[in-house]
Tab-separated table of C-alpha atoms and ligand atoms in Angstrom:
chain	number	residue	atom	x	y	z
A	1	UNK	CA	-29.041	6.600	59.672
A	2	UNK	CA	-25.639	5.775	59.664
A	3	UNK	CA	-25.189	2.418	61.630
A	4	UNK	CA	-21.956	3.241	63.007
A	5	UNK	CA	-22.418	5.850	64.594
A	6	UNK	CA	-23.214	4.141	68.273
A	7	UNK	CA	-20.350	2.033	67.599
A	8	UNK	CA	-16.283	2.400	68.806
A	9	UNK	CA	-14.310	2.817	65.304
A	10	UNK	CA	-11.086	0.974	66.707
A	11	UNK	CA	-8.683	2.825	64.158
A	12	UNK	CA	-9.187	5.426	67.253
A	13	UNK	CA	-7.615	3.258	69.471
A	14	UNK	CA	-3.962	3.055	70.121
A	15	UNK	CA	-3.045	-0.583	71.758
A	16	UNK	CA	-3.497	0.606	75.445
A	17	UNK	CA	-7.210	1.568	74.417
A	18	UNK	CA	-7.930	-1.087	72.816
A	19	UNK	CA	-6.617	-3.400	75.186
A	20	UNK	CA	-9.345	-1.235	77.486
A	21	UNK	CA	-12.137	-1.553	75.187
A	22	UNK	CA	-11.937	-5.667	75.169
A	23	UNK	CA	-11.617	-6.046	78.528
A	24	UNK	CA	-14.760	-3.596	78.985
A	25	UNK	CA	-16.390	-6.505	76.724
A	26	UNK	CA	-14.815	-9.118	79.222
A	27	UNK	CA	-11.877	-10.389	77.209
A	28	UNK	CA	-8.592	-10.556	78.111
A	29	UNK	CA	-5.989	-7.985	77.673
A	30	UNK	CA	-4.167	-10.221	74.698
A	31	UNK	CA	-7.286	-10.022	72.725
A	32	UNK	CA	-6.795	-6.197	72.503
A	33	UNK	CA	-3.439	-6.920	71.085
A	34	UNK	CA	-4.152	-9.659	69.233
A	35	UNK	CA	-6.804	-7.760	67.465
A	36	UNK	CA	-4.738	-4.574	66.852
A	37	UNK	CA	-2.031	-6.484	64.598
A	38	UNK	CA	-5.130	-7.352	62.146
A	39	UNK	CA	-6.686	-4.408	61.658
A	40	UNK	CA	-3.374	-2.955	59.989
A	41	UNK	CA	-3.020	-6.283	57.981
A	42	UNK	CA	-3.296	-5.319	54.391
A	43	UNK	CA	-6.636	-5.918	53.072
A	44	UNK	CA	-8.604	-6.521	56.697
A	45	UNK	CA	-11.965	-5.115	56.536
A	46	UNK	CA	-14.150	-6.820	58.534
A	47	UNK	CA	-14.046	-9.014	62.140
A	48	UNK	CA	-15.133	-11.965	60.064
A	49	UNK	CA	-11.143	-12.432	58.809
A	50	UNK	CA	-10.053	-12.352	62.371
A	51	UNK	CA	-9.950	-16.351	62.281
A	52	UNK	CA	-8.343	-16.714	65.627
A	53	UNK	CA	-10.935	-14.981	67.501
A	54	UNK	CA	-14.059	-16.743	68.763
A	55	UNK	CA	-16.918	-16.650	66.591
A	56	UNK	CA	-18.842	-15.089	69.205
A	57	UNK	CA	-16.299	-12.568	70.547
A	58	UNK	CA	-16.542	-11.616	66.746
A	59	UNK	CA	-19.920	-11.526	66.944
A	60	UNK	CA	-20.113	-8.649	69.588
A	61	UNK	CA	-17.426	-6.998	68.014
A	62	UNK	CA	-19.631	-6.330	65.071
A	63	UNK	CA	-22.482	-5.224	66.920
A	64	UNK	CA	-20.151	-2.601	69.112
A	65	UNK	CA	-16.672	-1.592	66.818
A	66	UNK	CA	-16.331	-0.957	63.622
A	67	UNK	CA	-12.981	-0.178	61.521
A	68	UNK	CA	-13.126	3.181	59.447
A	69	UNK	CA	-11.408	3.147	56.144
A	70	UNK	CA	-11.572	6.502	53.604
A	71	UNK	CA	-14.088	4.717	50.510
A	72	UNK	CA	-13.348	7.801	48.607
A	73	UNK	CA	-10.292	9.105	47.148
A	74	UNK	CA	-9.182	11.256	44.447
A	75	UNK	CA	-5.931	10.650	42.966
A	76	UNK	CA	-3.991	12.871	41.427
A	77	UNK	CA	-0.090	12.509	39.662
A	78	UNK	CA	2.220	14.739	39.337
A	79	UNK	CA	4.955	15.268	36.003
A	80	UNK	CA	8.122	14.783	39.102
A	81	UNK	CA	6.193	11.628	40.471
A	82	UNK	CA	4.749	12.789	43.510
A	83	UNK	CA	0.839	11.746	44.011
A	84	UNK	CA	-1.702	13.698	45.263
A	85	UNK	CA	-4.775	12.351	47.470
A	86	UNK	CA	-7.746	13.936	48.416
A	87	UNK	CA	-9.815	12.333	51.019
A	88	UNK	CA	-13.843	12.603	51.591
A	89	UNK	CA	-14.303	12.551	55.897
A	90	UNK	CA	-17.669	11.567	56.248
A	91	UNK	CA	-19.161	15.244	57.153
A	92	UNK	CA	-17.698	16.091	53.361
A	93	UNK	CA	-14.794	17.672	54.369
A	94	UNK	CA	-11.948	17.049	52.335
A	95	UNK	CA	-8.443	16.410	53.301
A	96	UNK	CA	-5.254	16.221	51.426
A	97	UNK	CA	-1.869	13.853	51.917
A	98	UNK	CA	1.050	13.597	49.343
A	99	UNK	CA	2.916	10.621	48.052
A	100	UNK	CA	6.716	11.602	47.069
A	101	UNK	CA	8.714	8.752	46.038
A	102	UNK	CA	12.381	9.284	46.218
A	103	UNK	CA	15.571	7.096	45.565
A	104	UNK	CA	15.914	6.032	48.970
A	105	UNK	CA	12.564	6.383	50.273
A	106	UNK	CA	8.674	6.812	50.127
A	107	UNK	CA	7.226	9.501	51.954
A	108	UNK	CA	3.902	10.248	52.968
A	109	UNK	CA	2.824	13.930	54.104
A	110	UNK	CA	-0.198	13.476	56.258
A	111	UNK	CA	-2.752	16.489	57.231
A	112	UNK	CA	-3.737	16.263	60.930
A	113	UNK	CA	-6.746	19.192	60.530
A	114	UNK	CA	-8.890	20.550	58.122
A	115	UNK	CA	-7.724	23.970	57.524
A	116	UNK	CA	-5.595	25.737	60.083
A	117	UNK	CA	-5.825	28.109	62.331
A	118	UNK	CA	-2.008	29.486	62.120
A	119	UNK	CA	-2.908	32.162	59.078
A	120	UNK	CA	0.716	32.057	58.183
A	121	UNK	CA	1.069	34.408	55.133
A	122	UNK	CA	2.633	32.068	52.093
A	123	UNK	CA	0.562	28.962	52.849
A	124	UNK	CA	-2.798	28.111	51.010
A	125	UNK	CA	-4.029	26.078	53.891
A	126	UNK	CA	-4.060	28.666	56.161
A	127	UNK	CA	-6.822	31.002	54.026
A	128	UNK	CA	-9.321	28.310	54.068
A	129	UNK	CA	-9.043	29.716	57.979
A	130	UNK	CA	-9.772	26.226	60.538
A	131	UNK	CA	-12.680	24.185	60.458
A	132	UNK	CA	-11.958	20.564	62.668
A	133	UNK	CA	-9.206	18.224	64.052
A	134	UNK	CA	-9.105	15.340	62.507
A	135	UNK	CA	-9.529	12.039	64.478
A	136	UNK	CA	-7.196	9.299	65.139
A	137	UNK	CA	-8.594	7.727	63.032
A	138	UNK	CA	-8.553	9.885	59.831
A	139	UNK	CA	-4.731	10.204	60.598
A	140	UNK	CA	-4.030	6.961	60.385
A	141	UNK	CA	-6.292	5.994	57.247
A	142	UNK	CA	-4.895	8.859	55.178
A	143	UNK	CA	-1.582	6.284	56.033
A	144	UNK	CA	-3.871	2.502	55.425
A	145	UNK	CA	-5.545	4.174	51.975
A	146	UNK	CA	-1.738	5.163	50.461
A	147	UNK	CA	0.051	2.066	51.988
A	148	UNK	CA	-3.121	0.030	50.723
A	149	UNK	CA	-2.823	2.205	47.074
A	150	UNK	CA	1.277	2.045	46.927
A	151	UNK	CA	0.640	-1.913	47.341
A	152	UNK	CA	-2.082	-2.202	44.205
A	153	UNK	CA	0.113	0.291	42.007
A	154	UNK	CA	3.044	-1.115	42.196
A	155	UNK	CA	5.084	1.653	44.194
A	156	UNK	CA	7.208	1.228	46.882
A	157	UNK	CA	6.260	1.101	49.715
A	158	UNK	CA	5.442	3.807	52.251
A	159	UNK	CA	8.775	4.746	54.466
A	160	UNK	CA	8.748	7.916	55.892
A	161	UNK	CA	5.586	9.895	57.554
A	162	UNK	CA	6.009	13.945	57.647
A	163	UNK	CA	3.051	15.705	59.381
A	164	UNK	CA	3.870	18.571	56.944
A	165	UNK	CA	0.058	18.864	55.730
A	166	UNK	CA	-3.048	20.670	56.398
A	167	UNK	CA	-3.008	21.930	59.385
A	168	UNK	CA	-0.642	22.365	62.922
A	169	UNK	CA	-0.567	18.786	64.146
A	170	UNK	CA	0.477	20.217	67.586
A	171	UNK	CA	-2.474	22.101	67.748
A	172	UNK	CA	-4.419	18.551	67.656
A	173	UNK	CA	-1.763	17.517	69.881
A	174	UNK	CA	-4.240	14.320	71.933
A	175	UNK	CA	-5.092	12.712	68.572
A	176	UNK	CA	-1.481	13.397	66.968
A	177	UNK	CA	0.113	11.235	69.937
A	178	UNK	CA	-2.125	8.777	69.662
A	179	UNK	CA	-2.008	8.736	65.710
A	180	UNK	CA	2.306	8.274	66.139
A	181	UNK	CA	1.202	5.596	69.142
A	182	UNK	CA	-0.518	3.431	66.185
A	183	UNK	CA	2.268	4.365	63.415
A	184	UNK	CA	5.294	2.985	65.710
A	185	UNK	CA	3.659	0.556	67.316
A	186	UNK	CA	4.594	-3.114	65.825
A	187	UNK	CA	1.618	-4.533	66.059
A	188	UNK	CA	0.155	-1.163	64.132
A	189	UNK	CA	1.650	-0.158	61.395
A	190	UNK	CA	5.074	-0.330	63.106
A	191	UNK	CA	7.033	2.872	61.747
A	192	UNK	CA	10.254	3.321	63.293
A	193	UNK	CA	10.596	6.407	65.166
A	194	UNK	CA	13.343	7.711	63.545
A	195	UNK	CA	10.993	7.935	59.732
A	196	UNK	CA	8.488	10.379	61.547
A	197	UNK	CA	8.620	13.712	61.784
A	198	UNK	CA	6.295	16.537	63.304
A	199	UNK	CA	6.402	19.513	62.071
A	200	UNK	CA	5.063	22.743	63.616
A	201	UNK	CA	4.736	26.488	63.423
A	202	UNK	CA	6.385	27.155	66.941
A	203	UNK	CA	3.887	26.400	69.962
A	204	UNK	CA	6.055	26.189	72.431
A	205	UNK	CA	4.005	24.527	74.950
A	206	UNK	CA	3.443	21.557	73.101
A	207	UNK	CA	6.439	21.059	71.105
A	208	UNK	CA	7.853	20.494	74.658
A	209	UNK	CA	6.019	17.972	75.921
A	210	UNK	CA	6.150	16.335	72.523
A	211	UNK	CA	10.290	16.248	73.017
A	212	UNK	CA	8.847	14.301	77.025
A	213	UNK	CA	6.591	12.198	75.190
A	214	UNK	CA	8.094	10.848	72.053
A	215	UNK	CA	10.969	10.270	70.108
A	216	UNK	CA	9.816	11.400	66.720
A	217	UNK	CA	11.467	13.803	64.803
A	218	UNK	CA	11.052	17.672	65.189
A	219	UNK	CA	11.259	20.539	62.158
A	220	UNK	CA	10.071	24.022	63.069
A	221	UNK	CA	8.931	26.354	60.564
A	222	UNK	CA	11.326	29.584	61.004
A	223	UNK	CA	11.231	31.608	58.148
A	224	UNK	CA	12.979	34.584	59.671
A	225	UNK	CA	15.516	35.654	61.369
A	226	UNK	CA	13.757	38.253	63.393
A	227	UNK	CA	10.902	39.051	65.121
A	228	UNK	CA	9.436	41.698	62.737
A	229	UNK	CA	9.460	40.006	59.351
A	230	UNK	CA	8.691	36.756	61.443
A	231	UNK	CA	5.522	37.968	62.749
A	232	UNK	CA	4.448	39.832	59.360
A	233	UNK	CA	4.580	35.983	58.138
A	234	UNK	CA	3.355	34.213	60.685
A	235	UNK	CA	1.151	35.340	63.553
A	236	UNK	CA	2.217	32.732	65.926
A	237	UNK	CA	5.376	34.523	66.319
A	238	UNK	CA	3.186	37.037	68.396
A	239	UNK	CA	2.171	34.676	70.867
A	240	UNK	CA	5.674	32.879	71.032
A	241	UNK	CA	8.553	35.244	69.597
A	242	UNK	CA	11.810	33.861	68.334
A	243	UNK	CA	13.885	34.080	71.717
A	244	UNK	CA	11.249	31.914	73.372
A	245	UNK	CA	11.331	29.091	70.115
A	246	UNK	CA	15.180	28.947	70.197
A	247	UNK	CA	15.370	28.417	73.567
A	248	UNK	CA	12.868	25.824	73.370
A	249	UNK	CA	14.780	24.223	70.206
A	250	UNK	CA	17.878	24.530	72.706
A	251	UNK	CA	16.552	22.209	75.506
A	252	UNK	CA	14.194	20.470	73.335
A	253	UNK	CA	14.809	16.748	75.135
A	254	UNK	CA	15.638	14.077	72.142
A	255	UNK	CA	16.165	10.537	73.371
A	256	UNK	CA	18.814	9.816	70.968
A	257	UNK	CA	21.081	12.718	69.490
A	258	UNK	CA	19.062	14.409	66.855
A	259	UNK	CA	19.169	17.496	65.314
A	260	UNK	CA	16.052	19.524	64.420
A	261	UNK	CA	15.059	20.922	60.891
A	262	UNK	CA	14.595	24.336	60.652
A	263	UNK	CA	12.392	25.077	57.549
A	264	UNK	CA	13.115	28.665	56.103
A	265	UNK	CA	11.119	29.608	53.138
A	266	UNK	CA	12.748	32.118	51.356
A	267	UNK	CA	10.546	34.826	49.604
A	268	UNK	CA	12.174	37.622	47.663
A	269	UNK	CA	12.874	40.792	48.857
A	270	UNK	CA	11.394	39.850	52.268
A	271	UNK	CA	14.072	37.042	53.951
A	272	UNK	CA	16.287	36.255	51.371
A	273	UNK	CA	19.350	38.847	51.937
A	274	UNK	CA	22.546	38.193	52.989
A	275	UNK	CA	22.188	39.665	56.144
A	276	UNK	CA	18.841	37.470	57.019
A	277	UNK	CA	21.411	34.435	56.559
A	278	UNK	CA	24.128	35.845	58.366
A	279	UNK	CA	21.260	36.478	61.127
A	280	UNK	CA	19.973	33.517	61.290
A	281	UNK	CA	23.357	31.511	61.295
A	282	UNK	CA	23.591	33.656	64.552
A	283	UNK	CA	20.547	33.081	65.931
A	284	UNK	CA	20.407	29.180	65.234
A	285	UNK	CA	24.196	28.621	67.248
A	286	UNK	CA	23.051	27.103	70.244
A	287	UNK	CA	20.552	24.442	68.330
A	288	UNK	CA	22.438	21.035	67.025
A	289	UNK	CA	20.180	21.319	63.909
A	290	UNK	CA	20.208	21.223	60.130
A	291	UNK	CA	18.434	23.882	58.049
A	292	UNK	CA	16.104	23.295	54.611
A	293	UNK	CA	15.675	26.502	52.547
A	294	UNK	CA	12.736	26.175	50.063
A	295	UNK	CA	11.816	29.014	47.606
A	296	UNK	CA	8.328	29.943	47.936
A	297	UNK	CA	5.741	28.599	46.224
A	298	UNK	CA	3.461	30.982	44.553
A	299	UNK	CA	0.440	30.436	46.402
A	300	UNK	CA	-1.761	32.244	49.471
A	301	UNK	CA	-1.181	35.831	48.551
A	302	UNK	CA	-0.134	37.289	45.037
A	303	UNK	CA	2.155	39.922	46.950
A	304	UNK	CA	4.790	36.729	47.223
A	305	UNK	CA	7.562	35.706	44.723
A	306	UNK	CA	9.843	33.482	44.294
A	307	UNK	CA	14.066	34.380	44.886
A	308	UNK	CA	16.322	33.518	41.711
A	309	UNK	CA	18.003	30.368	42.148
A	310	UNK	CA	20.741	32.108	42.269
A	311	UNK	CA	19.380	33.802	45.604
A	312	UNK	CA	19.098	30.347	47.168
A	313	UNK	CA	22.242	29.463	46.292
A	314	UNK	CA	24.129	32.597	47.841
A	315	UNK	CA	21.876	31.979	51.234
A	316	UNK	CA	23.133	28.063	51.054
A	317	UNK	CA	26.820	29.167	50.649
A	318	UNK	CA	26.698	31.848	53.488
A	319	UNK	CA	24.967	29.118	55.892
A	320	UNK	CA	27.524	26.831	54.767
A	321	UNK	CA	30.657	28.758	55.356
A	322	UNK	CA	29.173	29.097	59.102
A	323	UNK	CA	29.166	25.124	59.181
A	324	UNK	CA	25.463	24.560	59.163
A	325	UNK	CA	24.318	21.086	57.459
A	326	UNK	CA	21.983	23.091	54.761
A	327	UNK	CA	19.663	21.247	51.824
A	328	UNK	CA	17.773	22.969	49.248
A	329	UNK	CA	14.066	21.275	49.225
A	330	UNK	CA	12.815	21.438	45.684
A	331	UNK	CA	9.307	21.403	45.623
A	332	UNK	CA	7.580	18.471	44.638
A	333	UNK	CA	3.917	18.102	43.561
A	334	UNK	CA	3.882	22.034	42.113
A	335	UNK	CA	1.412	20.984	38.888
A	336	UNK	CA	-1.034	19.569	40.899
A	337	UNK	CA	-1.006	21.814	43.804
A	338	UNK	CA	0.644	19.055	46.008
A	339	UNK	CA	3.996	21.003	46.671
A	340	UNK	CA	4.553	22.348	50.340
A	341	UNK	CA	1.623	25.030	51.466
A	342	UNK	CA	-0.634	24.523	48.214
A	343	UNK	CA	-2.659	21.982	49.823
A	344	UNK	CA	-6.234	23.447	50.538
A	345	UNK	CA	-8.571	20.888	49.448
A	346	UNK	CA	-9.166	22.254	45.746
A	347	UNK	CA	-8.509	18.847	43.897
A	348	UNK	CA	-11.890	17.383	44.608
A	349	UNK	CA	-13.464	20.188	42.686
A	350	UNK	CA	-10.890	20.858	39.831
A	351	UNK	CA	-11.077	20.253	36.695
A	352	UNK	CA	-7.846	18.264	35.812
A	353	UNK	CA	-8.604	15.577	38.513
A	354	UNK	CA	-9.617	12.459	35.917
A	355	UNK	CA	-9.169	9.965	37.544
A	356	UNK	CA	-10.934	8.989	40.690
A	357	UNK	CA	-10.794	5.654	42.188
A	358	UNK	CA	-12.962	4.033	45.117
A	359	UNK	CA	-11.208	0.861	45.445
A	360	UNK	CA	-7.643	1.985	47.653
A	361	UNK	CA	-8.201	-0.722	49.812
A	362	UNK	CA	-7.833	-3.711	47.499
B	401	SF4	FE1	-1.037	26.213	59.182
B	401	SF4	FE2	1.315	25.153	58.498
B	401	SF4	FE3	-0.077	26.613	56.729
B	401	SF4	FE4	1.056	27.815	58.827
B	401	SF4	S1	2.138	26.752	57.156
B	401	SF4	S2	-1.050	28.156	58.059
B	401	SF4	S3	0.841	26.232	60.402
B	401	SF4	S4	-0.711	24.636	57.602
C-alpha cells in the first residue's frame, strides 16, 4: 500500500495553506513559511534537511506530509533545441511539458490536465478526449523536475512558464490559481508575474475572474474571425461566441497595462484569406493586444494543411498595415511531437524515445 496516501503532499499547498496545515499541528504561522522556502530549494527531498526545524516538529512532519516529486521522466530532444518531457502521475497517466530555450529566455510549457475536454479540431490533445485535472501538485513538479533537469544539464535556467499544454488550465481553474500562487510566490519558486502566461480556449467566466484574481498574463486562442469557421474549429465557440470573448478581452481587468495575445492558427483554405485578416483586424480594434499567427501543425485530423509561407506572410503584412504588433511563432519541438497541439502523451510509448532518465532531481 502506498504509505502516502493518508498523508498531506505539501507541494499542494500554496503558503496560506500551509501556514494552515502547521498551525493545525500546533506550530506557529512562520513555520509554514519557513518550511515553504525549502521545499523549492534545489535538491530538498526529505524533512530531515530542514535543519532549522525541531527535530521533533520534523518528526511529525514525516509521519503526516510528504513532498511529491515526478521519479519518472522521459526525455526527449529535439534537432531546434527544444526538450520534450513526459511525466508518469502515479495512476499511470502520462503528462507532457516542453523545454524551449531561446536567446533571451527559457520557457517551460506546462500541461494543467490530462487530455482535454475542448475537442478543438487541429489539436492532438483534444482526441485523447479528457480524463483528470491535474493537482497542484503535478503542476508545480512538471516546473521542480525541468528546473531540477535544466540545473544537472547544464541549460539555462527556467524563465518563463506558458500554460500552453495539455489541457484548458481554466477549466482546472482552483488548482491553476493555486499552482501560479506557488510559482510567484518568493518563498516558492518566486516567478515574476509578468513571465507567466495562461492561455485558454475562451471560457469566459473564468478568464474573468482570472483578470480579478491575478496578474499573470492572458493569450486566447482565436483562430477565426467569425463565428462559423470558429465554431467548426472549436466547439467552445458554441457555448461562448466571438462577440461575448471580445468583449470580455475588452474589459479584461490587467493590473498593469498589458496587452493580450491572440493566438490565430492559420490552416489553409479555411482562415488564411485576406479577408479573414482584414476581419479580424476589425474585430480585434477595441482589444490593446498583440497577435501570434502560427501555421498549423499537421496533427489531429488529416483534413488540415499547412498555408505557404508565403500565406503567412501576406496575413502578417495585412495585420501590420492596420497597426497590430504581429509575430510569426515558428513551431518548435515538430520532430518529437513537442510543437504546439502535438502533445498527447505518445512519447512514453514510441519508439525513438532512448533515453530515459530517473534521476531529474539530482
Ligand atoms: Fe484543449 Fe487547448 Fe487542445 Fe483546444 S487546443 S483541445 S483547449 S488542449
Amino acid at each position: 500500500m502506498n504509505e502516502n496516501l493518508a498523508k498531506t503532499d505539501l507541494k499542494n499547498l500554496t503558503q496560506e495553506k500551509l501556514v494552515q496545515f502547521v498551525e493545525s499541528l500546533g506550530q506557529p504561522a512562520f513555520r509554514g513559511r519557513q518550511i515553504l522556502a525549502w521545499i523549492y530549494r534545489p535538491g530538498i527531498t526529505e524533512f530531515e534537511q530542514m535543519t532549522d526545524l525541531a527535530k521533533e516538529f520534523r518528526a511529525i512532519l514525516a509521519k503526516t506530509a510528504f513532498m511529491s516529486r515526478f521519479d519518472e521522466v522521459m526525455v526527449e530532444r529535439s534537432r531546434d533545441g527544444a526538450v520534450k518531457f513526459a511525466f508518469r502521475l502515479v495512476d499511470g497517466q502520462i503528462i507532457e511539458s516542453v523545454m524551449i530555450p531561446e536567446e533571451d529566455r527559457n520557457t517551460l510549457c506546462v500541461s494543467s490536465q490530462v487530455g482535454c475536454a475542448m475537442g478543438c479540431r487541429f489539436c492532438m490533445t483534444g482526441t485523447m478526449g479528457f480524463r483528470r485535472n491535474l493537482s497542484t501538485a503535478e503542476i508545480i513538479n512538471q516546473v521542480c523536475a525541468v528546473r531540477d533537469w535544466a540545473l544537472a544539464h547544464g541549460q539555462p535556467p527556467l524563465t518563463n512558464i506558458v500554460f500552453m499544454g495539455m489541457g484548458e488550465p481554466l477549466a482546472n481553474f482552483d488548482n491553476l490559481l493555486d499552482a501560479i500562487s506557488i510559482l510567484t510566490e518568493q518563498r516558492g519558486l518566486d516567478f515574476s508575474n509578468r513571465r507567466i502566461t495562461v492561455s485558454t480556449c475562451g471560457l469566459v467566466p473564468q478568464m474573468r475572474e482570472l483578470g480579478d484574481r491575478t496578474d499573470v498574463n492572458l493569450a486566447v486562442s482565436l483562430h477565426a474571425a467569425n463565428d462559423a469557421v470558429r465554431t467548426s474549429m472549436m466547439p467552445i465557440n458554441k457555448r461562448y461566441p466571438i462577440a461575448e470573448l471580445i468583449e470580455t478581452c475588452r474589459t479584461y481587468r490587467q493590473k498593469r497595462r498589458k496587452r493580450i495575445m491572440f493566438e490565430y492558427t492559420l490552416l489553409d483554405g479555411v482562415n488564411d484569406a485576406d479577408a479573414d485578416a482584414i476581419q479580424l483586424a476589425e474585430l480585434l480594434r477595441p482589444v490593446p493586444c498583440k497577435i501570434n499567427l502560427l501555421a498549423v501543425n499537421p496533427a489531429g485530423d488529416a483534413s488540415v494543411r499547412s498555408p505557404s509561407n508565403e500565406r503567412v506572410l501576406a496575413f502578417q503584412k495585412i495585420l501590420r498595415d492596420q497597426g497590430y504588433t504581429v509575430f510569426i511563432r515558428t513551431s518548435r519541438g515538430e520532430d518529437i511531437s513537442a510543437a504546439c497541439g502535438q502533445l498527447a502523451g505518445q512519447g512514453w510509448v514510441d519508439a525513438k524515445v532512448e533515453k530515459k532518465e530517473n534521476a531529474v532531481n539530482p
